[in-house]
Amino acid sequence: MAFPKKKLQGLVAATITPMTENGEINFSVIGQYVDYLVKEQGVKNIFGKSTLGMSLHVSSSVFRRYILPGYQLDQVIIHVGALSLKESQELAQHAAEIGADGIAVIAPFFLKPWTKDILINFLKEVAAAAPALPFYYYHIPALTGVKIRAEELLDGILDKIPTFQGLKFSDTDLLDFGQCVDQNRQQQFAFLFGVDEQLLSALVMGATGAVGSTYNYLGKKTNQMLEAFEQKDFSLALNYQFCIQRFINFVVKLENSKLKVSKNQRTLPLGTTNFPFLHREDCLSRRTLNY
Ligand SMILES: CC(=O)N[C@@H]([C@@H](O)[C@H](O)[C@H](O)CO)[C@@H](O)CC(=O)C(=O)O
């Protein structure tokens, strides 16, 4: 069985994909990006080929850059979900070759698995293509349209996928999430929550970490919330969560207004902007972060 160097916990940033003006991947800023995450946001794990970073469109070879020695990242998890099993297996093998610390897979979303067994068999085949890598199931039903409950999927999962290491749960169904934790207390699974504005509720339900887009720019603030929670200062933790909620609401409105572009304006594809660097100062105004 594969075990990670250490259990994946704390914050994991879903990576953006830095682009040049010409729409090419901007490899030259990746070092700076990682430095910024580690030193300014206190985030030491990344989730590559994320939903935020246009997962299915970005070549996994980009992530070779993040694994270079000297980058101070604890773990690099690479999402290897794809529409075909073969492609997903190739991505899994590639992730192993480039030295990733784990792989994650979403449910195929075009020809969807309609039972738990079909989904498990798909995941099992992908996991088997990288048998030395910890495997995470990426549950994001709103985007895949696959509504199989995570709790059902996790039932007996180690018999099928011995490398199973945890769940990335990007859904607001806290009952399902809580049941996953409750029914797997004997296991050392990582329970990584993926709805950043609800993280505090998930911590109460037993989340061991979080994967999300906002840790690119709210990592520091969210780490303060984790610290307050750890210290059992729940009132302070709640203040942080509300502050984070207000901020995300502000960013979503800002992004929506940017998407309303006229016919002649050019816009970058979703998730490929250099947003955290461009707007950080504007967004971190006292008004929005006042808690
Ligand atoms: C639907 C979606 O993109 N959810 C985000 C959240 O981090 C989300 O952006 C955040 O909670 C703000 O709504 C993550 O769960 C997704 C993620 O980790 C990824 O990009 O792979």
PDB file of C-alpha atoms and ligand atoms in Angstrom:
ATOM      1  CA  MET A   1       0.000   0.000   0.000  1.00  0.00           C
ATOM      2  CA  ALA A   2       1.208   3.529  -0.732  1.00  0.00           C
ATOM      3  CA  PHE A   3       1.538   6.035   2.047  1.00  0.00           C
ATOM      4  CA  PRO A   4       2.301   9.721   1.627  1.00  0.00           C
ATOM      5  CA  LYS A   5       5.485  11.121   3.137  1.00  0.00           C
ATOM      6  CA  LYS A   6       3.110  12.580   5.660  1.00  0.00           C
ATOM      7  CA  LYS A   7      -0.658  12.929   5.798  1.00  0.00           C
ATOM      8  CA  LEU A   8      -2.008  15.696   3.603  1.00  0.00           C
ATOM      9  CA  GLN A   9      -3.449  18.310   5.924  1.00  0.00           C
ATOM     10  CA  GLY A  10      -3.920  22.042   6.283  1.00  0.00           C
ATOM     11  CA  LEU A  11      -4.564  24.189   3.256  1.00  0.00           C
ATOM     12  CA  VAL A  12      -4.076  23.087  -0.331  1.00  0.00           C
ATOM     13  CA  ALA A  13      -4.299  25.770  -3.040  1.00  0.00           C
ATOM     14  CA  ALA A  14      -6.078  24.808  -6.252  1.00  0.00           C
ATOM     15  CA  THR A  15      -3.570  26.286  -8.681  1.00  0.00           C
ATOM     16  CA  ILE A  16      -4.308  28.967 -11.187  1.00  0.00           C
ATOM     17  CA  THR A  17      -2.615  28.591 -14.570  1.00  0.00           C
ATOM     18  CA  PRO A  18      -0.430  31.621 -15.238  1.00  0.00           C
ATOM     19  CA  MET A  19      -0.738  32.752 -18.855  1.00  0.00           C
ATOM     20  CA  THR A  20       1.116  35.171 -21.074  1.00  0.00           C
ATOM     21  CA  GLU A  21      -0.637  37.883 -23.074  1.00  0.00           C
ATOM     22  CA  ASN A  22      -0.577  35.478 -26.030  1.00  0.00           C
ATOM     23  CA  GLY A  23      -2.429  32.782 -24.188  1.00  0.00           C
ATOM     24  CA  GLU A  24       0.617  30.562 -23.638  1.00  0.00           C
ATOM     25  CA  ILE A  25       1.438  29.080 -20.251  1.00  0.00           C
ATOM     26  CA  ASN A  26       3.771  31.461 -18.452  1.00  0.00           C
ATOM     27  CA  PHE A  27       6.351  29.119 -16.954  1.00  0.00           C
ATOM     28  CA  SER A  28       8.558  32.002 -15.915  1.00  0.00           C
ATOM     29  CA  VAL A  29       6.303  33.085 -13.024  1.00  0.00           C
ATOM     30  CA  ILE A  30       5.747  29.668 -11.477  1.00  0.00           C
ATOM     31  CA  GLY A  31       8.669  30.043  -9.053  1.00  0.00           C
ATOM     32  CA  GLN A  32       7.378  33.445  -7.981  1.00  0.00           C
ATOM     33  CA  TYR A  33       3.852  32.043  -7.595  1.00  0.00           C
ATOM     34  CA  VAL A  34       5.041  29.191  -5.347  1.00  0.00           C
ATOM     35  CA  ASP A  35       7.133  31.613  -3.282  1.00  0.00           C
ATOM     36  CA  TYR A  36       4.115  33.833  -2.838  1.00  0.00           C
ATOM     37  CA  LEU A  37       1.923  30.907  -1.710  1.00  0.00           C
ATOM     38  CA  VAL A  38       4.451  29.611   0.788  1.00  0.00           C
ATOM     39  CA  LYS A  39       5.817  32.875   2.164  1.00  0.00           C
ATOM     40  CA  GLU A  40       2.850  35.233   1.999  1.00  0.00           C
ATOM     41  CA  GLN A  41      -0.101  32.876   2.346  1.00  0.00           C
ATOM     42  CA  GLY A  42       1.427  30.088   4.434  1.00  0.00           C
ATOM     43  CA  VAL A  43       0.115  27.498   1.965  1.00  0.00           C
ATOM     44  CA  LYS A  44       2.499  24.610   1.355  1.00  0.00           C
ATOM     45  CA  ASN A  45       0.416  22.188  -0.681  1.00  0.00           C
ATOM     46  CA  ILE A  46      -0.993  22.578  -4.150  1.00  0.00           C
ATOM     47  CA  PHE A  47      -3.638  20.862  -6.204  1.00  0.00           C
ATOM     48  CA  GLY A  48      -2.609  20.893  -9.852  1.00  0.00           C
ATOM     49  CA  LYS A  49      -4.870  20.615 -12.891  1.00  0.00           C
ATOM     50  CA  SER A  50      -7.550  22.044 -10.626  1.00  0.00           C
ATOM     51  CA  THR A  51     -11.029  23.079 -11.649  1.00  0.00           C
ATOM     52  CA  LEU A  52      -9.930  26.671 -11.106  1.00  0.00           C
ATOM     53  CA  GLY A  53      -6.893  26.184 -13.357  1.00  0.00           C
ATOM     54  CA  MET A  54      -8.891  24.728 -16.281  1.00  0.00           C
ATOM     55  CA  SER A  55      -8.081  21.158 -15.355  1.00  0.00           C
ATOM     56  CA  LEU A  56      -8.949  19.374 -18.576  1.00  0.00           C
ATOM     57  CA  HIS A  57      -7.216  21.897 -20.815  1.00  0.00           C
ATOM     58  CA  VAL A  58      -3.871  22.166 -19.095  1.00  0.00           C
ATOM     59  CA  SER A  59      -1.095  19.693 -19.804  1.00  0.00           C
ATOM     60  CA  SER A  60       0.094  17.884 -16.710  1.00  0.00           C
ATOM     61  CA  SER A  61       3.693  18.445 -17.762  1.00  0.00           C
ATOM     62  CA  VAL A  62       3.261  22.016 -16.428  1.00  0.00           C
ATOM     63  CA  PHE A  63       3.394  20.523 -12.953  1.00  0.00           C
ATOM     64  CA  ARG A  64       6.892  19.207 -13.452  1.00  0.00           C
ATOM     65  CA  ARG A  65       7.873  22.820 -12.694  1.00  0.00           C
ATOM     66  CA  TYR A  66       6.196  22.799  -9.291  1.00  0.00           C
ATOM     67  CA  ILE A  67       8.052  19.673  -8.231  1.00  0.00           C
ATOM     68  CA  LEU A  68      11.509  21.108  -8.840  1.00  0.00           C
ATOM     69  CA  PRO A  69      13.737  20.929  -5.780  1.00  0.00           C
ATOM     70  CA  GLY A  70      13.975  24.097  -3.753  1.00  0.00           C
ATOM     71  CA  TYR A  71      10.325  25.093  -4.092  1.00  0.00           C
ATOM     72  CA  GLN A  72       9.499  24.380  -0.436  1.00  0.00           C
ATOM     73  CA  LEU A  73       6.155  22.785  -1.178  1.00  0.00           C
ATOM     74  CA  ASP A  74       5.148  19.906   1.094  1.00  0.00           C
ATOM     75  CA  GLN A  75       2.888  18.097  -1.344  1.00  0.00           C
ATOM     76  CA  VAL A  76       1.848  18.422  -4.970  1.00  0.00           C
ATOM     77  CA  ILE A  77      -1.356  16.560  -5.766  1.00  0.00           C
ATOM     78  CA  ILE A  78      -2.306  16.311  -9.419  1.00  0.00           C
ATOM     79  CA  HIS A  79      -5.819  15.903 -10.679  1.00  0.00           C
ATOM     80  CA  VAL A  80      -5.835  13.234 -13.397  1.00  0.00           C
ATOM     81  CA  GLY A  81      -9.552  12.944 -14.147  1.00  0.00           C
ATOM     82  CA  ALA A  82     -10.500  12.706 -17.820  1.00  0.00           C
ATOM     83  CA  LEU A  83     -13.387  11.523 -19.934  1.00  0.00           C
ATOM     84  CA  SER A  84     -11.734   8.286 -20.964  1.00  0.00           C
ATOM     85  CA  LEU A  85     -10.192   5.686 -18.701  1.00  0.00           C
ATOM     86  CA  LYS A  86      -7.128   5.375 -20.925  1.00  0.00           C
ATOM     87  CA  GLU A  87      -6.400   9.089 -20.798  1.00  0.00           C
ATOM     88  CA  SER A  88      -6.883   9.173 -17.058  1.00  0.00           C
ATOM     89  CA  GLN A  89      -4.508   6.227 -16.631  1.00  0.00           C
ATOM     90  CA  GLU A  90      -1.879   7.915 -18.783  1.00  0.00           C
ATOM     91  CA  LEU A  91      -2.189  11.076 -16.723  1.00  0.00           C
ATOM     92  CA  ALA A  92      -1.847   9.033 -13.529  1.00  0.00           C
ATOM     93  CA  GLN A  93       1.316   7.360 -14.844  1.00  0.00           C
ATOM     94  CA  HIS A  94       2.687  10.717 -15.882  1.00  0.00           C
ATOM     95  CA  ALA A  95       1.992  12.174 -12.436  1.00  0.00           C
ATOM     96  CA  ALA A  96       3.975   9.296 -10.926  1.00  0.00           C
ATOM     97  CA  GLU A  97       6.843   9.839 -13.382  1.00  0.00           C
ATOM     98  CA  ILE A  98       7.193  13.520 -12.590  1.00  0.00           C
ATOM     99  CA  GLY A  99       7.207  12.900  -8.830  1.00  0.00           C
ATOM    100  CA  ALA A 100       3.748  14.005  -7.683  1.00  0.00           C
ATOM    101  CA  ASP A 101       2.791  13.197  -4.085  1.00  0.00           C
ATOM    102  CA  GLY A 102      -0.694  11.993  -4.945  1.00  0.00           C
ATOM    103  CA  ILE A 103      -3.395  11.904  -7.593  1.00  0.00           C
ATOM    104  CA  ALA A 104      -7.047  12.875  -7.503  1.00  0.00           C
ATOM    105  CA  VAL A 105      -9.863  11.908  -9.842  1.00  0.00           C
ATOM    106  CA  ILE A 106     -13.341  13.280 -10.501  1.00  0.00           C
ATOM    107  CA  ALA A 107     -16.194  11.120 -11.760  1.00  0.00           C
ATOM    108  CA  PRO A 108     -16.355  11.046 -15.590  1.00  0.00           C
ATOM    109  CA  PHE A 109     -19.028  13.545 -16.506  1.00  0.00           C
ATOM    110  CA  PHE A 110     -20.032  12.886 -20.131  1.00  0.00           C
ATOM    111  CA  LEU A 111     -20.994   9.224 -20.151  1.00  0.00           C
ATOM    112  CA  LYS A 112     -21.660   9.210 -16.434  1.00  0.00           C
ATOM    113  CA  PRO A 113     -21.343   6.228 -14.094  1.00  0.00           C
ATOM    114  CA  TRP A 114     -24.873   5.587 -12.823  1.00  0.00           C
ATOM    115  CA  THR A 115     -24.056   3.264  -9.926  1.00  0.00           C
ATOM    116  CA  LYS A 116     -21.462   3.247  -7.194  1.00  0.00           C
ATOM    117  CA  ASP A 117     -19.912   0.053  -8.559  1.00  0.00           C
ATOM    118  CA  ILE A 118     -19.382   1.536 -12.011  1.00  0.00           C
ATOM    119  CA  LEU A 119     -17.747   4.622 -10.535  1.00  0.00           C
ATOM    120  CA  ILE A 120     -15.578   2.601  -8.163  1.00  0.00           C
ATOM    121  CA  ASN A 121     -14.401   0.368 -10.991  1.00  0.00           C
ATOM    122  CA  PHE A 122     -13.374   3.416 -13.018  1.00  0.00           C
ATOM    123  CA  LEU A 123     -11.484   4.912 -10.061  1.00  0.00           C
ATOM    124  CA  LYS A 124      -9.881   1.566  -9.273  1.00  0.00           C
ATOM    125  CA  GLU A 125      -8.478   1.248 -12.791  1.00  0.00           C
ATOM    126  CA  VAL A 126      -7.028   4.754 -12.653  1.00  0.00           C
ATOM    127  CA  ALA A 127      -5.507   4.201  -9.206  1.00  0.00           C
ATOM    128  CA  ALA A 128      -3.951   0.944 -10.393  1.00  0.00           C
ATOM    129  CA  ALA A 129      -2.063   2.839 -13.101  1.00  0.00           C
ATOM    130  CA  ALA A 130      -0.066   4.654 -10.388  1.00  0.00           C
ATOM    131  CA  PRO A 131       0.129   2.059  -7.617  1.00  0.00           C
ATOM    132  CA  ALA A 132       2.777   3.903  -5.607  1.00  0.00           C
ATOM    133  CA  LEU A 133       0.768   7.128  -5.343  1.00  0.00           C
ATOM    134  CA  PRO A 134      -1.834   7.984  -2.723  1.00  0.00           C
ATOM    135  CA  PHE A 135      -5.255   8.309  -4.361  1.00  0.00           C
ATOM    136  CA  TYR A 136      -7.938  10.915  -3.585  1.00  0.00           C
ATOM    137  CA  TYR A 137     -11.497  10.950  -4.855  1.00  0.00           C
ATOM    138  CA  TYR A 138     -12.540  14.440  -5.968  1.00  0.00           C
ATOM    139  CA  HIS A 139     -16.270  14.772  -5.247  1.00  0.00           C
ATOM    140  CA  ILE A 140     -17.763  17.756  -7.083  1.00  0.00           C
ATOM    141  CA  PRO A 141     -21.320  16.731  -8.030  1.00  0.00           C
ATOM    142  CA  ALA A 142     -22.457  20.212  -9.094  1.00  0.00           C
ATOM    143  CA  LEU A 143     -19.925  20.152 -11.949  1.00  0.00           C
ATOM    144  CA  THR A 144     -19.777  16.442 -12.841  1.00  0.00           C
ATOM    145  CA  GLY A 145     -23.519  15.846 -12.471  1.00  0.00           C
ATOM    146  CA  VAL A 146     -22.689  12.543 -10.770  1.00  0.00           C
ATOM    147  CA  LYS A 147     -24.818  12.504  -7.636  1.00  0.00           C
ATOM    148  CA  ILE A 148     -23.533   9.300  -6.016  1.00  0.00           C
ATOM    149  CA  ARG A 149     -23.084  10.207  -2.364  1.00  0.00           C
ATOM    150  CA  ALA A 150     -19.505  10.280  -1.147  1.00  0.00           C
ATOM    151  CA  GLU A 151     -20.511   8.344   1.951  1.00  0.00           C
ATOM    152  CA  GLU A 152     -21.786   5.505  -0.245  1.00  0.00           C
ATOM    153  CA  LEU A 153     -18.642   5.571  -2.366  1.00  0.00           C
ATOM    154  CA  LEU A 154     -16.337   5.347   0.643  1.00  0.00           C
ATOM    155  CA  ASP A 155     -18.057   2.284   2.027  1.00  0.00           C
ATOM    156  CA  GLY A 156     -15.474  -0.519   1.688  1.00  0.00           C
ATOM    157  CA  ILE A 157     -13.306   1.547  -0.646  1.00  0.00           C
ATOM    158  CA  LEU A 158      -9.976   0.178   0.612  1.00  0.00           C
ATOM    159  CA  ASP A 159     -10.944  -3.306  -0.579  1.00  0.00           C
ATOM    160  CA  LYS A 160     -11.188  -1.912  -4.100  1.00  0.00           C
ATOM    161  CA  ILE A 161      -8.580   0.845  -4.015  1.00  0.00           C
ATOM    162  CA  PRO A 162      -5.796  -0.004  -1.574  1.00  0.00           C
ATOM    163  CA  THR A 163      -4.042   3.286  -2.287  1.00  0.00           C
ATOM    164  CA  PHE A 164      -7.115   5.326  -1.312  1.00  0.00           C
ATOM    165  CA  GLN A 165      -5.941   8.104   0.963  1.00  0.00           C
ATOM    166  CA  GLY A 166      -8.716  10.631   1.162  1.00  0.00           C
ATOM    167  CA  LEU A 167     -11.589  12.663  -0.145  1.00  0.00           C
ATOM    168  CA  LYS A 168     -11.675  16.126  -1.680  1.00  0.00           C
ATOM    169  CA  PHE A 169     -15.259  17.129  -0.974  1.00  0.00           C
ATOM    170  CA  SER A 170     -16.431  20.107  -3.041  1.00  0.00           C
ATOM    171  CA  ASP A 171     -20.092  20.132  -2.087  1.00  0.00           C
ATOM    172  CA  THR A 172     -22.276  21.855   0.494  1.00  0.00           C
ATOM    173  CA  ASP A 173     -23.952  18.651   1.748  1.00  0.00           C
ATOM    174  CA  LEU A 174     -22.523  18.594   5.263  1.00  0.00           C
ATOM    175  CA  LEU A 175     -24.599  15.565   6.180  1.00  0.00           C
ATOM    176  CA  ASP A 176     -22.867  13.515   3.484  1.00  0.00           C
ATOM    177  CA  PHE A 177     -19.484  14.927   4.535  1.00  0.00           C
ATOM    178  CA  GLY A 178     -20.109  14.217   8.234  1.00  0.00           C
ATOM    179  CA  GLN A 179     -21.180  10.660   7.464  1.00  0.00           C
ATOM    180  CA  CYS A 180     -17.972  10.101   5.469  1.00  0.00           C
ATOM    181  CA  VAL A 181     -15.945  11.156   8.515  1.00  0.00           C
ATOM    182  CA  ASP A 182     -18.079   9.287  11.023  1.00  0.00           C
ATOM    183  CA  GLN A 183     -18.096   6.003   9.143  1.00  0.00           C
ATOM    184  CA  ASN A 184     -14.361   6.000   8.524  1.00  0.00           C
ATOM    185  CA  ARG A 185     -13.019   6.920  11.927  1.00  0.00           C
ATOM    186  CA  GLN A 186     -10.845   3.826  12.026  1.00  0.00           C
ATOM    187  CA  GLN A 187      -9.013   4.923   8.872  1.00  0.00           C
ATOM    188  CA  GLN A 188      -6.348   7.569   8.546  1.00  0.00           C
ATOM    189  CA  PHE A 189      -8.062   9.211   5.571  1.00  0.00           C
ATOM    190  CA  ALA A 190      -7.620  12.889   4.733  1.00  0.00           C
ATOM    191  CA  PHE A 191     -10.986  14.685   4.601  1.00  0.00           C
ATOM    192  CA  LEU A 192     -10.360  17.796   2.547  1.00  0.00           C
ATOM    193  CA  PHE A 193     -13.227  20.228   2.298  1.00  0.00           C
ATOM    194  CA  GLY A 194     -13.686  22.257  -0.876  1.00  0.00           C
ATOM    195  CA  VAL A 195     -16.261  24.958  -0.178  1.00  0.00           C
ATOM    196  CA  ASP A 196     -14.051  27.667   1.255  1.00  0.00           C
ATOM    197  CA  GLU A 197     -16.865  29.865   2.559  1.00  0.00           C
ATOM    198  CA  GLN A 198     -18.174  26.933   4.676  1.00  0.00           C
ATOM    199  CA  LEU A 199     -14.899  25.532   5.949  1.00  0.00           C
ATOM    200  CA  LEU A 200     -15.556  26.246   9.616  1.00  0.00           C
ATOM    201  CA  SER A 201     -18.697  24.072   9.575  1.00  0.00           C
ATOM    202  CA  ALA A 202     -16.693  21.290   7.942  1.00  0.00           C
ATOM    203  CA  LEU A 203     -13.965  21.571  10.590  1.00  0.00           C
ATOM    204  CA  VAL A 204     -16.631  20.944  13.199  1.00  0.00           C
ATOM    205  CA  MET A 205     -17.666  17.840  11.226  1.00  0.00           C
ATOM    206  CA  GLY A 206     -14.076  16.543  11.180  1.00  0.00           C
ATOM    207  CA  ALA A 207     -12.375  18.014   8.096  1.00  0.00           C
ATOM    208  CA  THR A 208      -8.624  17.458   8.298  1.00  0.00           C
ATOM    209  CA  GLY A 209      -7.764  20.052   5.659  1.00  0.00           C
ATOM    210  CA  ALA A 210      -9.109  22.018   2.730  1.00  0.00           C
ATOM    211  CA  VAL A 211      -8.517  22.360  -0.990  1.00  0.00           C
ATOM    212  CA  GLY A 212      -9.740  25.529  -2.643  1.00  0.00           C
ATOM    213  CA  SER A 213      -9.269  28.388  -5.015  1.00  0.00           C
ATOM    214  CA  THR A 214      -9.312  31.156  -2.424  1.00  0.00           C
ATOM    215  CA  TYR A 215      -6.234  29.856  -0.583  1.00  0.00           C
ATOM    216  CA  ASN A 216      -4.290  31.547  -3.361  1.00  0.00           C
ATOM    217  CA  TYR A 217      -5.108  34.882  -1.758  1.00  0.00           C
ATOM    218  CA  LEU A 218      -6.970  34.127   1.495  1.00  0.00           C
ATOM    219  CA  GLY A 219      -4.546  31.461   2.717  1.00  0.00           C
ATOM    220  CA  LYS A 220      -3.173  33.645   5.476  1.00  0.00           C
ATOM    221  CA  LYS A 221      -6.615  34.633   6.706  1.00  0.00           C
ATOM    222  CA  THR A 222      -7.863  31.040   6.545  1.00  0.00           C
ATOM    223  CA  ASN A 223      -4.803  29.813   8.443  1.00  0.00           C
ATOM    224  CA  GLN A 224      -5.719  32.319  11.172  1.00  0.00           C
ATOM    225  CA  MET A 225      -9.177  30.765  11.270  1.00  0.00           C
ATOM    226  CA  LEU A 226      -7.671  27.263  11.531  1.00  0.00           C
ATOM    227  CA  GLU A 227      -5.456  28.457  14.361  1.00  0.00           C
ATOM    228  CA  ALA A 228      -8.416  29.996  16.237  1.00  0.00           C
ATOM    229  CA  PHE A 229     -10.351  26.747  15.764  1.00  0.00           C
ATOM    230  CA  GLU A 230      -7.382  24.730  17.027  1.00  0.00           C
ATOM    231  CA  GLN A 231      -7.205  27.000  20.100  1.00  0.00           C
ATOM    232  CA  LYS A 232     -10.966  26.464  20.623  1.00  0.00           C
ATOM    233  CA  ASP A 233     -11.609  30.185  20.204  1.00  0.00           C
ATOM    234  CA  PHE A 234     -14.774  29.563  18.224  1.00  0.00           C
ATOM    235  CA  SER A 235     -16.009  33.114  18.347  1.00  0.00           C
ATOM    236  CA  LEU A 236     -12.788  34.371  16.723  1.00  0.00           C
ATOM    237  CA  ALA A 237     -12.883  31.501  14.207  1.00  0.00           C
ATOM    238  CA  LEU A 238     -16.437  32.503  13.277  1.00  0.00           C
ATOM    239  CA  ASN A 239     -15.370  36.113  12.792  1.00  0.00           C
ATOM    240  CA  TYR A 240     -12.691  34.940  10.381  1.00  0.00           C
ATOM    241  CA  GLN A 241     -15.168  32.736   8.517  1.00  0.00           C
ATOM    242  CA  PHE A 242     -17.640  35.608   8.122  1.00  0.00           C
ATOM    243  CA  CYS A 243     -14.840  37.865   6.935  1.00  0.00           C
ATOM    244  CA  ILE A 244     -13.830  35.215   4.383  1.00  0.00           C
ATOM    245  CA  GLN A 245     -17.444  34.851   3.254  1.00  0.00           C
ATOM    246  CA  ARG A 246     -17.763  38.593   2.718  1.00  0.00           C
ATOM    247  CA  PHE A 247     -14.522  38.651   0.791  1.00  0.00           C
ATOM    248  CA  ILE A 248     -15.492  35.730  -1.476  1.00  0.00           C
ATOM    249  CA  ASN A 249     -18.826  37.379  -2.129  1.00  0.00           C
ATOM    250  CA  PHE A 250     -16.986  40.562  -3.087  1.00  0.00           C
ATOM    251  CA  VAL A 251     -14.595  38.676  -5.405  1.00  0.00           C
ATOM    252  CA  VAL A 252     -17.420  36.739  -7.074  1.00  0.00           C
ATOM    253  CA  LYS A 253     -19.266  40.000  -7.794  1.00  0.00           C
ATOM    254  CA  LEU A 254     -16.059  41.542  -9.123  1.00  0.00           C
ATOM    255  CA  GLU A 255     -15.376  38.550 -11.377  1.00  0.00           C
ATOM    256  CA  ASN A 256     -18.976  38.537 -12.621  1.00  0.00           C
ATOM    257  CA  SER A 257     -18.757  42.195 -13.505  1.00  0.00           C
ATOM    258  CA  LYS A 258     -15.465  41.560 -15.358  1.00  0.00           C
ATOM    259  CA  LEU A 259     -17.146  38.803 -17.356  1.00  0.00           C
ATOM    260  CA  LYS A 260     -19.648  41.323 -18.742  1.00  0.00           C
ATOM    261  CA  VAL A 261     -17.302  42.418 -21.509  1.00  0.00           C
ATOM    262  CA  SER A 262     -18.294  44.026 -24.744  1.00  0.00           C
ATOM    263  CA  LYS A 263     -17.947  42.173 -28.034  1.00  0.00           C
ATOM    264  CA  ASN A 264     -14.637  43.840 -28.861  1.00  0.00           C
ATOM    265  CA  GLN A 265     -12.939  43.244 -25.536  1.00  0.00           C
ATOM    266  CA  ARG A 266     -10.732  40.231 -25.054  1.00  0.00           C
ATOM    267  CA  THR A 267     -10.937  38.221 -21.868  1.00  0.00           C
ATOM    268  CA  LEU A 268      -8.789  35.409 -20.495  1.00  0.00           C
ATOM    269  CA  PRO A 269     -10.405  32.010 -20.004  1.00  0.00           C
ATOM    270  CA  LEU A 270     -11.791  31.320 -16.534  1.00  0.00           C
ATOM    271  CA  GLY A 271      -9.121  30.215 -14.081  1.00  0.00           C
ATOM    272  CA  THR A 272      -6.203  31.284 -16.208  1.00  0.00           C
ATOM    273  CA  THR A 273      -5.872  34.858 -15.043  1.00  0.00           C
ATOM    274  CA  ASN A 274      -3.075  36.143 -12.871  1.00  0.00           C
ATOM    275  CA  PHE A 275      -5.843  37.445 -10.629  1.00  0.00           C
ATOM    276  CA  PRO A 276      -4.235  37.056  -7.188  1.00  0.00           C
ATOM    277  CA  PHE A 277      -1.296  39.197  -8.220  1.00  0.00           C
ATOM    278  CA  LEU A 278      -3.285  41.787 -10.129  1.00  0.00           C
ATOM    279  CA  HIS A 279      -6.062  42.516  -7.704  1.00  0.00           C
ATOM    280  CA  ARG A 280      -4.665  41.652  -4.331  1.00  0.00           C
ATOM    281  CA  GLU A 281      -4.105  45.219  -3.214  1.00  0.00           C
ATOM    282  CA  ASP A 282      -7.500  46.479  -4.438  1.00  0.00           C
ATOM    283  CA  CYS A 283      -9.350  43.612  -2.848  1.00  0.00           C
ATOM    284  CA  LEU A 284      -7.692  43.614   0.508  1.00  0.00           C
ATOM    285  CA  SER A 285      -9.244  46.906   1.409  1.00  0.00           C
ATOM    286  CA  ARG A 286     -10.101  47.541   5.045  1.00  0.00           C
ATOM    287  CA  ARG A 287     -13.769  47.714   4.116  1.00  0.00           C
ATOM    288  CA  THR A 288     -13.944  44.157   2.769  1.00  0.00           C
ATOM    289  CA  LEU A 289     -11.635  42.613   5.314  1.00  0.00           C
ATOM    290  CA  ASN A 290     -13.027  44.414   8.304  1.00  0.00           C
ATOM    291  CA  TYR A 291     -13.907  41.829  10.949  1.00  0.00           C
TER     292      TYR A 291
HETATM  293  C1  LIG B   1     -16.636  24.989  -7.726  1.00  0.00           C
HETATM  294  C2  LIG B   1     -15.279  25.423  -7.301  1.00  0.00           C
HETATM  295  O1  LIG B   1     -14.528  25.917  -8.104  1.00  0.00           O
HETATM  296  N1  LIG B   1     -14.976  25.242  -6.022  1.00  0.00           N
HETATM  297  C3  LIG B   1     -13.673  25.602  -5.498  1.00  0.00           C
HETATM  298  C4  LIG B   1     -13.819  26.442  -4.256  1.00  0.00           C
HETATM  299  O2  LIG B   1     -12.541  26.751  -3.777  1.00  0.00           O
HETATM  300  C5  LIG B   1     -14.564  27.729  -4.586  1.00  0.00           C
HETATM  301  O3  LIG B   1     -13.897  28.447  -5.597  1.00  0.00           O
HETATM  302  C6  LIG B   1     -14.662  28.613  -3.338  1.00  0.00           C
HETATM  303  O4  LIG B   1     -15.321  27.922  -2.329  1.00  0.00           O
HETATM  304  C7  LIG B   1     -15.366  29.938  -3.650  1.00  0.00           C
HETATM  305  O5  LIG B   1     -16.710  29.714  -3.960  1.00  0.00           O
HETATM  306  C8  LIG B   1     -12.886  24.339  -5.188  1.00  0.00           C
HETATM  307  O6  LIG B   1     -13.639  23.396  -4.472  1.00  0.00           O
HETATM  308  C9  LIG B   1     -12.441  23.728  -6.510  1.00  0.00           C
HETATM  309  C10 LIG B   1     -11.051  23.293  -6.482  1.00  0.00           C
HETATM  310  O7  LIG B   1     -10.511  22.980  -5.454  1.00  0.00           O
HETATM  311  C11 LIG B   1     -10.383  23.199  -7.783  1.00  0.00           C
HETATM  312  O8  LIG B   1     -10.255  24.208  -8.467  1.00  0.00           O
HETATM  313  O9  LIG B   1      -9.995  22.097  -8.131  1.00  0.00           O
END
